[in-house]
Amino acid sequence: MKHKKFGPTGHDVSVIGQGTWYIDRGDRKSAVAALRRGLDLGMTHIDTAEMYGDAELVIAEAIAGRRDETFLVSKVLPSNASRRSTIAACERSLTRLKTDRLDCYLLHWRGSVPLSETVAGFEQLVSAGKIRSWGVSNFDADDLDEMRGVAGDGKIACNQVLYHLQERAIEHAVMPWCAKHDVAVVAYSPFGHNDFPQPGSKSGALLQTIAKRLRVSTRQVALAFLARDPHVFPIPKASSAEHAADNAAAGDLVLSAEDIAALDQAFPRGAKPRSLPML
């Protein structure tokens, strides 16, 4: 599994990570096995959130005895993003995850609480050793500008955003902003939300052709395309150990310039939207 620098944190993080949205809604044993298999194969970046129901409890079971090899991320809800509530929310997540620190803690999306309040909470958590870095999620370029103005340079570790073959809106402004300011881009729902390209479609057929030639799965090709940018870290979810292994194999897949050009044409990024797409 390849690793890349995770924004300004100085940490090397696995190119492919593990998402956990809805992971608590299936079979608990399979979910734990998937996460552990992912860790075995180098997908040490595990992402969760206080909003994700019992996902933090599932992760606690999966990483028991393996915390030091895990780059662990959780998120605070905007409604809990005041200085005091951010700290309290982090403490709750730490308890559920059965750990004493997070490697990165994110504001889940922009809310009504002033960013200065959230940053104050984040910085207090950093000083206390409860989190090692912090970032944001679902922030457009103007939001990132505002957050940078509040926090200063080198503070925003990452921006976690919706990014998959059929939703490339972040390439217009968010990815260039993050590249300029050395902020990691974490791609959530990298296979789309129940809309992965179908083999019967023209673009899906191309995906199949490339995958067959490279002797890999179509999902591995999709992940490799997203991770072609040095700042991007996809975090697919897996419901089984086999699925986790398939995701992990994408961490060593490098697409040719020709394949990237073909996929770029088959899955055009489209016009810049008025607002940043999110789930």
Coordinates of C-alpha atoms in Angstrom, one line a residue:
M1 CA 0.0 0.0 0.0
K2 CA 1.5 3.3 -1.1
H3 CA 1.5 6.2 1.4
K4 CA 1.3 10.0 0.8
K5 CA 1.9 13.1 3.0
F6 CA -1.4 14.0 4.6
G7 CA -1.5 17.8 4.1
P8 CA 0.6 19.8 6.6
T9 CA 0.5 17.1 9.3
G10 CA 3.8 15.5 8.4
H11 CA 2.1 12.1 8.6
D12 CA 2.4 9.5 5.8
V13 CA -1.1 8.1 5.3
S14 CA -2.3 5.2 3.2
V15 CA -3.4 6.2 -0.3
I16 CA -6.7 4.2 0.2
G17 CA -8.5 4.4 3.6
Q18 CA -11.7 3.0 5.1
G19 CA -15.0 4.8 5.3
T20 CA -17.6 3.7 7.9
W21 CA -20.8 5.4 7.0
Y22 CA -23.7 2.8 7.5
I23 CA -21.2 0.2 8.7
D24 CA -23.2 -0.3 11.8
R25 CA -26.3 -1.2 9.9
G26 CA -25.1 -4.6 8.6
D27 CA -23.7 -7.7 10.2
R28 CA -21.4 -6.5 13.1
K29 CA -19.0 -9.5 12.8
S30 CA -18.5 -8.9 9.0
A31 CA -18.0 -5.2 9.6
V32 CA -15.3 -5.8 12.1
A33 CA -13.7 -8.4 9.9
A34 CA -13.7 -6.0 7.0
L35 CA -11.9 -3.3 9.0
R36 CA -9.4 -5.7 10.3
R37 CA -8.6 -7.1 6.9
G38 CA -8.2 -3.5 5.6
L39 CA -5.7 -2.8 8.4
D40 CA -3.9 -6.1 7.5
L41 CA -3.5 -4.9 3.9
G42 CA -2.3 -1.4 4.8
M43 CA -5.5 0.7 4.8
T44 CA -4.7 2.2 8.1
H45 CA -6.7 5.4 7.6
I46 CA -10.1 4.8 9.2
D47 CA -12.7 7.6 9.0
T48 CA -15.9 7.9 11.1
A49 CA -18.1 10.5 12.7
E50 CA -20.4 11.1 15.7
M51 CA -23.3 11.2 13.2
Y52 CA -22.6 7.6 12.0
G53 CA -24.6 5.9 14.7
D54 CA -22.7 3.0 16.3
A55 CA -19.9 3.1 13.8
E56 CA -17.4 4.3 16.4
L57 CA -18.3 1.2 18.5
V58 CA -17.6 -1.1 15.6
I59 CA -14.3 0.6 15.0
A60 CA -13.3 0.3 18.6
E61 CA -13.7 -3.5 18.4
A62 CA -11.8 -3.6 15.1
I63 CA -8.8 -1.6 16.2
A64 CA -8.5 -3.2 19.7
G65 CA -4.8 -3.8 20.2
R66 CA -3.9 -2.0 17.0
R67 CA -4.5 1.6 17.7
D68 CA -0.9 2.7 17.1
E69 CA -1.0 1.5 13.5
T70 CA -4.3 3.3 12.8
F71 CA -4.7 6.9 11.5
L72 CA -8.1 7.5 13.2
V73 CA -10.4 10.3 12.1
S74 CA -13.8 11.4 13.4
K75 CA -16.1 14.4 13.0
V76 CA -18.1 16.8 15.1
L77 CA -21.6 17.8 14.0
P78 CA -22.1 21.5 13.2
S79 CA -24.7 21.7 16.0
N80 CA -22.0 20.7 18.4
A81 CA -19.3 22.9 17.0
S82 CA -19.0 25.7 19.7
R83 CA -15.7 25.6 21.6
R84 CA -17.2 23.9 24.6
S85 CA -19.4 21.5 22.7
T86 CA -16.6 20.5 20.3
I87 CA -14.5 19.4 23.2
A88 CA -17.4 17.5 24.7
A89 CA -18.2 15.8 21.4
C90 CA -14.6 14.8 21.0
E91 CA -14.5 13.3 24.5
R92 CA -17.6 11.2 23.7
S93 CA -16.1 10.0 20.4
L94 CA -12.9 9.0 22.3
T95 CA -14.9 7.1 24.8
R96 CA -16.8 5.2 22.1
L97 CA -13.6 4.5 20.1
K98 CA -11.8 3.4 23.3
T99 CA -8.8 5.6 22.6
D100 CA -7.1 8.6 24.2
R101 CA -6.6 10.6 21.0
L102 CA -7.7 11.1 17.4
D103 CA -5.2 11.6 14.6
C104 CA -7.5 14.1 12.9
Y105 CA -10.9 15.7 13.9
L106 CA -13.2 17.3 11.4
L107 CA -16.1 19.8 11.3
H108 CA -18.6 17.6 9.4
W109 CA -20.0 20.5 7.4
R110 CA -20.5 24.3 7.7
G111 CA -23.1 25.3 10.2
S112 CA -24.2 28.5 12.0
V113 CA -21.6 28.4 14.8
P114 CA -18.8 30.9 14.1
L115 CA -15.7 29.1 12.8
S116 CA -13.6 30.9 15.4
E117 CA -15.5 29.0 18.1
T118 CA -14.8 25.6 16.4
V119 CA -11.2 26.5 15.8
A120 CA -10.8 27.4 19.5
G121 CA -12.2 24.0 20.5
F122 CA -9.9 22.2 18.0
E123 CA -6.8 24.1 19.2
Q124 CA -7.7 23.3 22.9
L125 CA -8.0 19.7 22.0
V126 CA -4.6 19.8 20.2
S127 CA -3.0 21.4 23.3
A128 CA -4.5 18.7 25.5
G129 CA -3.2 15.9 23.3
K130 CA -6.7 14.7 22.5
I131 CA -6.3 15.3 18.7
R132 CA -3.1 15.5 16.6
S133 CA -4.6 17.7 13.9
W134 CA -7.9 19.0 12.6
G135 CA -9.7 19.7 9.4
V136 CA -13.1 20.2 7.7
S137 CA -15.6 18.4 5.5
N138 CA -17.9 19.6 2.7
F139 CA -16.2 23.0 2.5
D140 CA -16.2 24.9 -0.8
A141 CA -13.3 27.1 -1.7
D142 CA -14.8 30.2 -0.2
D143 CA -15.4 28.4 3.1
L144 CA -11.8 27.2 3.0
D145 CA -10.7 30.8 2.5
E146 CA -12.7 31.9 5.5
M147 CA -11.4 29.0 7.7
R148 CA -7.8 29.8 6.7
G149 CA -8.4 33.5 7.6
V150 CA -9.6 32.4 11.1
A151 CA -7.0 29.7 11.8
G152 CA -4.0 30.8 9.8
D153 CA -1.7 28.9 7.4
G154 CA -0.8 25.3 8.0
K155 CA -3.7 24.5 10.3
I156 CA -6.3 22.8 8.0
A157 CA -5.1 19.2 7.6
C158 CA -7.8 18.1 5.2
N159 CA -11.1 18.7 3.5
Q160 CA -13.3 15.7 3.2
V161 CA -15.6 16.0 0.2
L162 CA -17.8 14.0 -2.2
Y163 CA -15.7 12.7 -5.1
H164 CA -16.3 9.9 -7.6
L165 CA -16.1 9.3 -11.3
Q166 CA -19.6 10.7 -11.9
E167 CA -19.2 13.6 -9.5
R168 CA -16.0 15.6 -10.1
A169 CA -17.2 19.1 -9.1
I170 CA -14.3 19.5 -6.6
E171 CA -11.8 19.6 -9.5
H172 CA -13.0 23.1 -10.4
A173 CA -12.0 25.0 -7.3
V174 CA -11.7 22.8 -4.2
M175 CA -8.8 20.6 -5.4
P176 CA -6.7 23.6 -6.7
W177 CA -7.3 25.4 -3.5
C178 CA -6.2 22.4 -1.4
A179 CA -3.1 21.9 -3.6
K180 CA -2.1 25.5 -3.3
H181 CA -2.4 25.4 0.5
D182 CA -1.1 21.9 1.1
V183 CA -4.4 20.5 2.4
A184 CA -5.3 16.8 1.9
V185 CA -8.4 16.0 0.0
V186 CA -10.3 13.0 1.4
A187 CA -12.8 11.5 -1.1
Y188 CA -15.9 10.1 0.5
S189 CA -18.4 7.9 -1.4
P190 CA -15.7 7.2 -4.0
F191 CA -18.0 4.7 -5.8
G192 CA -21.0 7.1 -5.8
H193 CA -24.1 6.6 -3.7
N194 CA -25.8 3.6 -5.4
D195 CA -24.8 5.0 -8.8
F196 CA -21.6 3.2 -9.8
P197 CA -21.2 3.1 -13.6
Q198 CA -23.1 0.2 -15.0
P199 CA -21.4 -2.2 -17.6
G200 CA -24.2 -1.5 -20.1
S201 CA -23.4 2.2 -20.3
K202 CA -20.7 3.5 -22.7
S203 CA -18.6 4.9 -19.8
G204 CA -19.1 1.7 -17.8
A205 CA -18.0 -0.4 -20.7
L206 CA -14.7 1.6 -20.9
L207 CA -14.2 1.0 -17.2
Q208 CA -14.7 -2.7 -17.8
T209 CA -12.3 -2.7 -20.7
I210 CA -9.5 -1.0 -18.7
A211 CA -10.1 -3.3 -15.7
K212 CA -10.0 -6.4 -17.9
R213 CA -6.8 -5.4 -19.6
L214 CA -5.1 -4.6 -16.2
R215 CA -6.6 -7.7 -14.6
V216 CA -8.2 -5.7 -11.8
S217 CA -11.7 -4.8 -10.8
T218 CA -13.6 -1.8 -12.1
R219 CA -13.7 -0.4 -8.5
Q220 CA -10.0 -0.6 -8.3
V221 CA -9.7 1.4 -11.5
A222 CA -12.1 4.0 -10.1
L223 CA -10.1 4.4 -6.9
A224 CA -6.8 4.6 -8.8
F225 CA -8.3 7.4 -11.0
L226 CA -9.3 9.4 -8.0
A227 CA -6.0 8.9 -6.2
R228 CA -4.0 10.0 -9.3
D229 CA -3.8 13.4 -7.7
P230 CA -1.1 13.5 -5.0
H231 CA -3.4 15.3 -2.5
V232 CA -6.4 12.9 -2.8
F233 CA -7.1 10.0 -0.4
P234 CA -10.3 7.9 -1.2
I235 CA -12.0 6.2 1.7
P236 CA -14.3 3.5 0.4
K237 CA -16.4 1.5 2.8
A238 CA -16.3 -2.3 2.8
S239 CA -19.0 -4.6 4.2
S240 CA -16.9 -7.8 4.0
A241 CA -13.2 -8.8 4.3
E242 CA -13.3 -9.7 0.6
H243 CA -14.5 -6.3 -0.4
A244 CA -11.9 -4.7 1.8
A245 CA -9.2 -6.7 0.0
D246 CA -10.5 -5.5 -3.3
N247 CA -10.3 -1.9 -2.2
A248 CA -6.8 -2.3 -0.8
A249 CA -5.4 -3.7 -4.0
A250 CA -6.1 -0.3 -5.6
G251 CA -3.4 1.2 -3.4
D252 CA -0.7 -0.2 -5.7
L253 CA -2.5 0.4 -9.0
V254 CA -1.1 3.2 -11.2
L255 CA -3.0 4.0 -14.3
S256 CA -1.3 5.0 -17.5
A257 CA -1.6 8.5 -18.9
E258 CA -3.7 7.0 -21.7
D259 CA -6.1 5.3 -19.4
I260 CA -6.5 8.5 -17.3
A261 CA -7.2 10.5 -20.5
A262 CA -9.8 8.0 -21.6
L263 CA -11.6 8.0 -18.2
D264 CA -11.4 11.8 -18.1
Q265 CA -13.2 11.9 -21.4
A266 CA -15.7 9.2 -20.5
F267 CA -16.6 10.8 -17.1
P268 CA -16.3 14.6 -17.8
R269 CA -16.2 16.8 -14.8
G270 CA -18.9 19.1 -16.2
A271 CA -19.6 22.7 -15.5
K272 CA -18.8 24.3 -12.1
P273 CA -21.9 24.0 -9.9
R274 CA -23.3 26.9 -7.9
S275 CA -22.7 25.0 -4.6
L276 CA -20.5 22.1 -3.6
P277 CA -22.3 18.7 -4.0
M278 CA -22.5 16.7 -0.8
L279 CA -24.4 13.7 0.7

